[in-house]
Amino acid sequence: MRVLIIEDDPANQKFLLHSLEQNGYDAVVAATASKAEELISAQTFDGIILDLGLPDEDGLTLITRLKSAGMTAPVLILSARRSVDERVRGLETGGDDYLTKPYALPELLARLRNLLRRKDLSATEDNTVLRVQDLKLDLLRREAMRGEEVIELTTREFSLLEYLCRNAGKMVSRSMILDQVWGMRIEPETNVVDVHIYRLRNKIERRGAAPLLRTLRGMGYVLRDK
Ligand code: CA
């Protein structure tokens, strides 16, 4: 795990660097906001420890800019600013956690571990959850949702919806569906696909909302991705 320490105080810099390395992290230090920005644009970090009082820029301004530019690494703010207002502001501005100085090293390490674990979990979610518009398919739990509402699907309907989600925005023909979802050659004139599409529509479409699943007559279906 690679951690960036953004801190201008030499004593704390040295202490953090040493402590993180002792605990198996690959740690890098930046003493200014501009140095931090330069490092972040060139490398990937799993987490960031951020001091707020930096010589060239306020840490909160820096973090706001980095997060709006798409940085996803979790940020642990480590600051002498300890009032409730300051802590709330830090968390609202893009800090994922806030620890005040002086701090206890075991607590800092525990919070850092927590942040990195949370990031890990959301990274796995990217591979096991499919989203198309407000449809959400959890592939591990085999659960489908539209918005906040759970959609009850049979195993085959779930597989069909999964296939459509994976190909969202593209046309899939009946024979592609048969091949990929049923996995065998069925008589081409069978209406098994149409029957399942019909049932799936009844479960996923919502009255008054634009249809998710379009039929292209004589060709196939498209699950609309926008
Ligand atoms: Ca400082």
PDB file of C-alpha atoms and ligand atoms in Angstrom:
ATOM      1  CA  MET A   1       0.000   0.000   0.000  1.00  0.00           C
ATOM      2  CA  ARG A   2       1.369   3.338  -1.075  1.00  0.00           C
ATOM      3  CA  VAL A   3       0.686   6.342   1.158  1.00  0.00           C
ATOM      4  CA  LEU A   4       1.455   9.999   0.543  1.00  0.00           C
ATOM      5  CA  ILE A   5       2.232  12.094   3.619  1.00  0.00           C
ATOM      6  CA  ILE A   6       1.571  15.777   2.998  1.00  0.00           C
ATOM      7  CA  GLU A   7       3.219  17.537   5.931  1.00  0.00           C
ATOM      8  CA  ASP A   8       5.601  20.487   6.254  1.00  0.00           C
ATOM      9  CA  ASP A   9       6.746  19.919   9.836  1.00  0.00           C
ATOM     10  CA  PRO A  10      10.112  18.102   9.539  1.00  0.00           C
ATOM     11  CA  ALA A  11       9.824  16.254  12.863  1.00  0.00           C
ATOM     12  CA  ASN A  12       6.341  14.889  12.153  1.00  0.00           C
ATOM     13  CA  GLN A  13       7.316  14.115   8.553  1.00  0.00           C
ATOM     14  CA  LYS A  14      10.219  12.006   9.703  1.00  0.00           C
ATOM     15  CA  PHE A  15       8.199  10.291  12.422  1.00  0.00           C
ATOM     16  CA  LEU A  16       5.338   9.403  10.065  1.00  0.00           C
ATOM     17  CA  LEU A  17       7.621   8.220   7.305  1.00  0.00           C
ATOM     18  CA  HIS A  18       9.503   5.959   9.687  1.00  0.00           C
ATOM     19  CA  SER A  19       6.352   4.655  11.410  1.00  0.00           C
ATOM     20  CA  LEU A  20       4.540   3.860   8.179  1.00  0.00           C
ATOM     21  CA  GLU A  21       7.531   2.082   6.724  1.00  0.00           C
ATOM     22  CA  GLN A  22       7.889   0.077   9.925  1.00  0.00           C
ATOM     23  CA  ASN A  23       4.300  -0.993   9.463  1.00  0.00           C
ATOM     24  CA  GLY A  24       4.780  -2.212   5.942  1.00  0.00           C
ATOM     25  CA  TYR A  25       3.610   0.812   3.979  1.00  0.00           C
ATOM     26  CA  ASP A  26       5.396   2.323   1.068  1.00  0.00           C
ATOM     27  CA  ALA A  27       5.399   5.984   2.149  1.00  0.00           C
ATOM     28  CA  VAL A  28       6.317   9.161   0.317  1.00  0.00           C
ATOM     29  CA  VAL A  29       6.515  12.704   1.721  1.00  0.00           C
ATOM     30  CA  ALA A  30       5.510  16.031   0.211  1.00  0.00           C
ATOM     31  CA  ALA A  31       6.231  19.171   2.237  1.00  0.00           C
ATOM     32  CA  THR A  32       4.130  21.534   0.149  1.00  0.00           C
ATOM     33  CA  ALA A  33       0.779  21.458  -1.642  1.00  0.00           C
ATOM     34  CA  SER A  34       2.417  21.974  -5.008  1.00  0.00           C
ATOM     35  CA  LYS A  35       4.819  19.075  -4.459  1.00  0.00           C
ATOM     36  CA  ALA A  36       1.885  16.887  -3.394  1.00  0.00           C
ATOM     37  CA  GLU A  37      -0.050  17.794  -6.502  1.00  0.00           C
ATOM     38  CA  GLU A  38       2.926  17.017  -8.686  1.00  0.00           C
ATOM     39  CA  LEU A  39       3.345  13.567  -7.078  1.00  0.00           C
ATOM     40  CA  ILE A  40      -0.374  12.753  -7.272  1.00  0.00           C
ATOM     41  CA  SER A  41      -0.566  13.635 -10.947  1.00  0.00           C
ATOM     42  CA  ALA A  42       2.337  11.288 -11.709  1.00  0.00           C
ATOM     43  CA  GLN A  43       1.675   8.314  -9.403  1.00  0.00           C
ATOM     44  CA  THR A  44      -1.131   6.372  -7.798  1.00  0.00           C
ATOM     45  CA  PHE A  45      -1.532   6.433  -4.024  1.00  0.00           C
ATOM     46  CA  ASP A  46      -3.792   4.175  -1.991  1.00  0.00           C
ATOM     47  CA  GLY A  47      -4.195   6.760   0.743  1.00  0.00           C
ATOM     48  CA  ILE A  48      -3.179  10.248   1.810  1.00  0.00           C
ATOM     49  CA  ILE A  49      -2.318  11.734   5.210  1.00  0.00           C
ATOM     50  CA  LEU A  50      -2.890  15.466   5.029  1.00  0.00           C
ATOM     51  CA  ASP A  51      -1.740  18.290   7.284  1.00  0.00           C
ATOM     52  CA  LEU A  52      -3.935  21.368   6.794  1.00  0.00           C
ATOM     53  CA  GLY A  53      -1.447  24.144   7.546  1.00  0.00           C
ATOM     54  CA  LEU A  54       0.853  23.962   4.543  1.00  0.00           C
ATOM     55  CA  PRO A  55       3.251  26.771   3.571  1.00  0.00           C
ATOM     56  CA  ASP A  56       1.918  27.396   0.061  1.00  0.00           C
ATOM     57  CA  GLU A  57      -1.774  26.546   0.307  1.00  0.00           C
ATOM     58  CA  ASP A  58      -4.414  25.460   2.777  1.00  0.00           C
ATOM     59  CA  GLY A  59      -4.791  21.656   2.840  1.00  0.00           C
ATOM     60  CA  LEU A  60      -8.562  21.905   2.418  1.00  0.00           C
ATOM     61  CA  THR A  61      -8.226  23.924  -0.769  1.00  0.00           C
ATOM     62  CA  LEU A  62      -5.771  21.372  -2.097  1.00  0.00           C
ATOM     63  CA  ILE A  63      -8.014  18.417  -1.299  1.00  0.00           C
ATOM     64  CA  THR A  64     -11.088  20.047  -2.817  1.00  0.00           C
ATOM     65  CA  ARG A  65      -9.219  20.583  -6.057  1.00  0.00           C
ATOM     66  CA  LEU A  66      -7.759  17.051  -6.147  1.00  0.00           C
ATOM     67  CA  LYS A  67     -11.103  15.383  -5.435  1.00  0.00           C
ATOM     68  CA  SER A  68     -12.942  17.419  -8.040  1.00  0.00           C
ATOM     69  CA  ALA A  69     -10.225  16.410 -10.503  1.00  0.00           C
ATOM     70  CA  GLY A  70     -11.191  12.783  -9.834  1.00  0.00           C
ATOM     71  CA  MET A  71      -8.694  11.638  -7.211  1.00  0.00           C
ATOM     72  CA  THR A  72     -10.204   8.668  -5.362  1.00  0.00           C
ATOM     73  CA  ALA A  73      -7.542   7.958  -2.730  1.00  0.00           C
ATOM     74  CA  PRO A  74      -9.007   8.311   0.782  1.00  0.00           C
ATOM     75  CA  VAL A  75      -7.711  11.247   2.807  1.00  0.00           C
ATOM     76  CA  LEU A  76      -6.942  11.218   6.524  1.00  0.00           C
ATOM     77  CA  ILE A  77      -6.689  14.789   7.749  1.00  0.00           C
ATOM     78  CA  LEU A  78      -4.152  15.226  10.523  1.00  0.00           C
ATOM     79  CA  SER A  79      -4.384  18.692  11.982  1.00  0.00           C
ATOM     80  CA  ALA A  80      -3.896  20.876  15.040  1.00  0.00           C
ATOM     81  CA  ARG A  81      -7.234  22.513  14.200  1.00  0.00           C
ATOM     82  CA  ARG A  82      -9.430  20.807  16.715  1.00  0.00           C
ATOM     83  CA  SER A  83     -12.714  22.703  17.062  1.00  0.00           C
ATOM     84  CA  VAL A  84     -15.895  20.894  16.063  1.00  0.00           C
ATOM     85  CA  ASP A  85     -16.480  23.412  13.260  1.00  0.00           C
ATOM     86  CA  GLU A  86     -13.023  22.816  11.836  1.00  0.00           C
ATOM     87  CA  ARG A  87     -13.364  19.056  11.975  1.00  0.00           C
ATOM     88  CA  VAL A  88     -16.801  19.125  10.354  1.00  0.00           C
ATOM     89  CA  ARG A  89     -15.497  21.426   7.646  1.00  0.00           C
ATOM     90  CA  GLY A  90     -12.592  19.065   7.000  1.00  0.00           C
ATOM     91  CA  LEU A  91     -14.876  16.074   6.618  1.00  0.00           C
ATOM     92  CA  GLU A  92     -17.324  17.960   4.431  1.00  0.00           C
ATOM     93  CA  THR A  93     -14.587  19.280   2.193  1.00  0.00           C
ATOM     94  CA  GLY A  94     -13.291  15.887   1.186  1.00  0.00           C
ATOM     95  CA  GLY A  95     -11.503  14.433   4.173  1.00  0.00           C
ATOM     96  CA  ASP A  96     -12.522  10.804   4.746  1.00  0.00           C
ATOM     97  CA  ASP A  97     -11.397  10.900   8.361  1.00  0.00           C
ATOM     98  CA  TYR A  98     -10.007  13.503  10.764  1.00  0.00           C
ATOM     99  CA  LEU A  99      -7.463  13.097  13.522  1.00  0.00           C
ATOM    100  CA  THR A 100      -6.270  15.985  15.672  1.00  0.00           C
ATOM    101  CA  LYS A 101      -2.682  16.689  16.691  1.00  0.00           C
ATOM    102  CA  PRO A 102      -1.182  15.634  19.008  1.00  0.00           C
ATOM    103  CA  TYR A 103      -2.141  12.121  17.998  1.00  0.00           C
ATOM    104  CA  ALA A 104      -1.342   8.626  19.177  1.00  0.00           C
ATOM    105  CA  LEU A 105       0.421   6.548  16.543  1.00  0.00           C
ATOM    106  CA  PRO A 106      -1.642   3.353  17.110  1.00  0.00           C
ATOM    107  CA  GLU A 107      -4.823   5.359  16.509  1.00  0.00           C
ATOM    108  CA  LEU A 108      -3.450   6.884  13.335  1.00  0.00           C
ATOM    109  CA  LEU A 109      -2.466   3.450  12.046  1.00  0.00           C
ATOM    110  CA  ALA A 110      -5.878   1.995  12.915  1.00  0.00           C
ATOM    111  CA  ARG A 111      -7.700   4.805  11.126  1.00  0.00           C
ATOM    112  CA  LEU A 112      -5.449   4.512   8.105  1.00  0.00           C
ATOM    113  CA  ARG A 113      -6.055   0.754   7.914  1.00  0.00           C
ATOM    114  CA  ASN A 114      -9.793   1.405   8.074  1.00  0.00           C
ATOM    115  CA  LEU A 115      -9.716   3.912   5.256  1.00  0.00           C
ATOM    116  CA  LEU A 116      -7.657   1.659   3.027  1.00  0.00           C
ATOM    117  CA  ARG A 117      -9.965  -1.286   3.727  1.00  0.00           C
ATOM    118  CA  ARG A 118     -13.026   0.773   2.808  1.00  0.00           C
ATOM    119  CA  LYS A 119     -11.350   1.728  -0.444  1.00  0.00           C
ATOM    120  CA  ASP A 120     -10.623  -1.942  -1.096  1.00  0.00           C
ATOM    121  CA  LEU A 121     -14.269  -2.873  -0.588  1.00  0.00           C
ATOM    122  CA  SER A 122     -15.519  -0.241  -2.979  1.00  0.00           C
ATOM    123  CA  ALA A 123     -12.941  -1.375  -5.503  1.00  0.00           C
ATOM    124  CA  THR A 124     -14.359  -4.894  -5.368  1.00  0.00           C
ATOM    125  CA  GLU A 125     -17.851  -3.517  -5.747  1.00  0.00           C
ATOM    126  CA  ASP A 126     -16.809  -2.128  -9.126  1.00  0.00           C
ATOM    127  CA  ASN A 127     -16.283  -5.693 -10.354  1.00  0.00           C
ATOM    128  CA  THR A 128     -19.330  -7.323  -8.822  1.00  0.00           C
ATOM    129  CA  VAL A 129     -22.007  -4.690  -9.303  1.00  0.00           C
ATOM    130  CA  LEU A 130     -23.456  -3.677 -12.655  1.00  0.00           C
ATOM    131  CA  ARG A 131     -25.269  -0.372 -13.000  1.00  0.00           C
ATOM    132  CA  VAL A 132     -27.332   0.825 -15.940  1.00  0.00           C
ATOM    133  CA  GLN A 133     -29.306   4.007 -15.330  1.00  0.00           C
ATOM    134  CA  ASP A 134     -31.003   3.351 -11.951  1.00  0.00           C
ATOM    135  CA  LEU A 135     -30.804  -0.429 -12.348  1.00  0.00           C
ATOM    136  CA  LYS A 136     -28.303  -2.137 -10.083  1.00  0.00           C
ATOM    137  CA  LEU A 137     -27.295  -5.793 -10.278  1.00  0.00           C
ATOM    138  CA  ASP A 138     -25.335  -7.251  -7.406  1.00  0.00           C
ATOM    139  CA  LEU A 139     -23.670 -10.280  -8.984  1.00  0.00           C
ATOM    140  CA  LEU A 140     -22.520 -11.775  -5.685  1.00  0.00           C
ATOM    141  CA  ARG A 141     -25.880 -11.632  -3.957  1.00  0.00           C
ATOM    142  CA  ARG A 142     -27.754 -12.211  -7.215  1.00  0.00           C
ATOM    143  CA  GLU A 143     -29.924  -9.255  -6.311  1.00  0.00           C
ATOM    144  CA  ALA A 144     -31.463  -6.746  -8.689  1.00  0.00           C
ATOM    145  CA  MET A 145     -32.709  -3.304  -7.767  1.00  0.00           C
ATOM    146  CA  ARG A 146     -34.309  -0.433  -9.578  1.00  0.00           C
ATOM    147  CA  GLY A 147     -33.691   2.693  -7.545  1.00  0.00           C
ATOM    148  CA  GLU A 148     -34.419   1.679  -3.963  1.00  0.00           C
ATOM    149  CA  GLU A 149     -36.772  -1.125  -4.932  1.00  0.00           C
ATOM    150  CA  VAL A 150     -35.719  -4.777  -4.992  1.00  0.00           C
ATOM    151  CA  ILE A 151     -36.815  -6.649  -8.124  1.00  0.00           C
ATOM    152  CA  GLU A 152     -37.618 -10.323  -7.606  1.00  0.00           C
ATOM    153  CA  LEU A 153     -36.193 -12.313 -10.513  1.00  0.00           C
ATOM    154  CA  THR A 154     -35.900 -15.993 -11.325  1.00  0.00           C
ATOM    155  CA  THR A 155     -32.397 -17.320 -11.944  1.00  0.00           C
ATOM    156  CA  ARG A 156     -32.912 -17.206 -15.715  1.00  0.00           C
ATOM    157  CA  GLU A 157     -34.380 -13.705 -15.639  1.00  0.00           C
ATOM    158  CA  PHE A 158     -31.399 -12.546 -13.610  1.00  0.00           C
ATOM    159  CA  SER A 159     -28.972 -14.024 -16.145  1.00  0.00           C
ATOM    160  CA  LEU A 160     -30.901 -12.417 -18.975  1.00  0.00           C
ATOM    161  CA  LEU A 161     -30.827  -9.015 -17.269  1.00  0.00           C
ATOM    162  CA  GLU A 162     -27.132  -9.447 -16.501  1.00  0.00           C
ATOM    163  CA  TYR A 163     -26.427 -10.151 -20.163  1.00  0.00           C
ATOM    164  CA  LEU A 164     -28.464  -7.103 -21.222  1.00  0.00           C
ATOM    165  CA  CYS A 165     -26.668  -4.899 -18.650  1.00  0.00           C
ATOM    166  CA  ARG A 166     -23.257  -6.058 -19.838  1.00  0.00           C
ATOM    167  CA  ASN A 167     -24.268  -5.066 -23.330  1.00  0.00           C
ATOM    168  CA  ALA A 168     -26.200  -1.917 -22.393  1.00  0.00           C
ATOM    169  CA  GLY A 169     -26.564   0.513 -25.259  1.00  0.00           C
ATOM    170  CA  LYS A 170     -25.920  -2.219 -27.837  1.00  0.00           C
ATOM    171  CA  MET A 171     -28.378  -4.313 -29.790  1.00  0.00           C
ATOM    172  CA  VAL A 172     -28.496  -7.984 -28.878  1.00  0.00           C
ATOM    173  CA  SER A 173     -30.337 -10.419 -31.104  1.00  0.00           C
ATOM    174  CA  ARG A 174     -32.538 -13.336 -30.013  1.00  0.00           C
ATOM    175  CA  SER A 175     -29.911 -15.811 -31.131  1.00  0.00           C
ATOM    176  CA  MET A 176     -27.180 -13.999 -29.175  1.00  0.00           C
ATOM    177  CA  ILE A 177     -29.397 -14.134 -26.076  1.00  0.00           C
ATOM    178  CA  LEU A 178     -30.164 -17.827 -26.619  1.00  0.00           C
ATOM    179  CA  ASP A 179     -26.525 -18.574 -27.067  1.00  0.00           C
ATOM    180  CA  GLN A 180     -25.268 -16.530 -24.087  1.00  0.00           C
ATOM    181  CA  VAL A 181     -28.091 -16.939 -21.570  1.00  0.00           C
ATOM    182  CA  TRP A 182     -29.378 -20.405 -22.355  1.00  0.00           C
ATOM    183  CA  GLY A 183     -26.020 -21.597 -23.527  1.00  0.00           C
ATOM    184  CA  MET A 184     -27.421 -24.088 -26.008  1.00  0.00           C
ATOM    185  CA  ARG A 185     -28.881 -24.204 -29.452  1.00  0.00           C
ATOM    186  CA  ILE A 186     -32.633 -24.103 -29.210  1.00  0.00           C
ATOM    187  CA  GLU A 187     -34.943 -24.189 -32.189  1.00  0.00           C
ATOM    188  CA  PRO A 188     -34.618 -20.714 -33.694  1.00  0.00           C
ATOM    189  CA  GLU A 189     -38.384 -20.417 -33.880  1.00  0.00           C
ATOM    190  CA  THR A 190     -38.769 -20.927 -30.153  1.00  0.00           C
ATOM    191  CA  ASN A 191     -40.391 -18.049 -28.311  1.00  0.00           C
ATOM    192  CA  VAL A 192     -38.556 -18.659 -25.033  1.00  0.00           C
ATOM    193  CA  VAL A 193     -36.619 -15.379 -25.342  1.00  0.00           C
ATOM    194  CA  ASP A 194     -39.735 -13.349 -26.080  1.00  0.00           C
ATOM    195  CA  VAL A 195     -41.513 -14.882 -23.106  1.00  0.00           C
ATOM    196  CA  HIS A 196     -38.655 -14.071 -20.757  1.00  0.00           C
ATOM    197  CA  ILE A 197     -38.248 -10.557 -22.144  1.00  0.00           C
ATOM    198  CA  TYR A 198     -41.967 -10.031 -21.615  1.00  0.00           C
ATOM    199  CA  ARG A 199     -41.750 -11.118 -17.976  1.00  0.00           C
ATOM    200  CA  LEU A 200     -38.583  -9.125 -17.379  1.00  0.00           C
ATOM    201  CA  ARG A 201     -40.227  -5.998 -18.771  1.00  0.00           C
ATOM    202  CA  ASN A 202     -43.122  -6.363 -16.382  1.00  0.00           C
ATOM    203  CA  LYS A 203     -40.654  -6.454 -13.511  1.00  0.00           C
ATOM    204  CA  ILE A 204     -38.167  -3.762 -14.456  1.00  0.00           C
ATOM    205  CA  GLU A 205     -40.211  -1.125 -16.273  1.00  0.00           C
ATOM    206  CA  ARG A 206     -41.951   1.583 -14.289  1.00  0.00           C
ATOM    207  CA  ARG A 207     -45.196   3.281 -15.248  1.00  0.00           C
ATOM    208  CA  GLY A 208     -44.557   6.871 -16.311  1.00  0.00           C
ATOM    209  CA  ALA A 209     -40.808   6.339 -16.786  1.00  0.00           C
ATOM    210  CA  ALA A 210     -39.127   6.035 -20.183  1.00  0.00           C
ATOM    211  CA  PRO A 211     -38.797   2.316 -21.074  1.00  0.00           C
ATOM    212  CA  LEU A 212     -35.418   0.758 -20.301  1.00  0.00           C
ATOM    213  CA  LEU A 213     -35.707  -2.087 -22.762  1.00  0.00           C
ATOM    214  CA  ARG A 214     -36.402  -1.343 -26.408  1.00  0.00           C
ATOM    215  CA  THR A 215     -37.418  -3.854 -29.054  1.00  0.00           C
ATOM    216  CA  LEU A 216     -35.876  -3.400 -32.487  1.00  0.00           C
ATOM    217  CA  ARG A 217     -38.398  -5.197 -34.604  1.00  0.00           C
ATOM    218  CA  GLY A 218     -37.033  -8.259 -36.357  1.00  0.00           C
ATOM    219  CA  MET A 219     -33.547  -7.649 -34.934  1.00  0.00           C
ATOM    220  CA  GLY A 220     -33.419  -7.828 -31.159  1.00  0.00           C
ATOM    221  CA  TYR A 221     -33.328  -5.727 -28.022  1.00  0.00           C
ATOM    222  CA  VAL A 222     -31.415  -2.826 -26.521  1.00  0.00           C
ATOM    223  CA  LEU A 223     -31.175  -2.008 -22.847  1.00  0.00           C
ATOM    224  CA  ARG A 224     -30.892   1.770 -22.918  1.00  0.00           C
ATOM    225  CA  ASP A 225     -27.933   3.127 -20.998  1.00  0.00           C
ATOM    226  CA  LYS A 226     -29.182   6.727 -21.109  1.00  0.00           C
TER     227      LYS A 226
HETATM  228 CA    CA B   1       1.831  22.377   9.091  1.00  0.00          CA
END
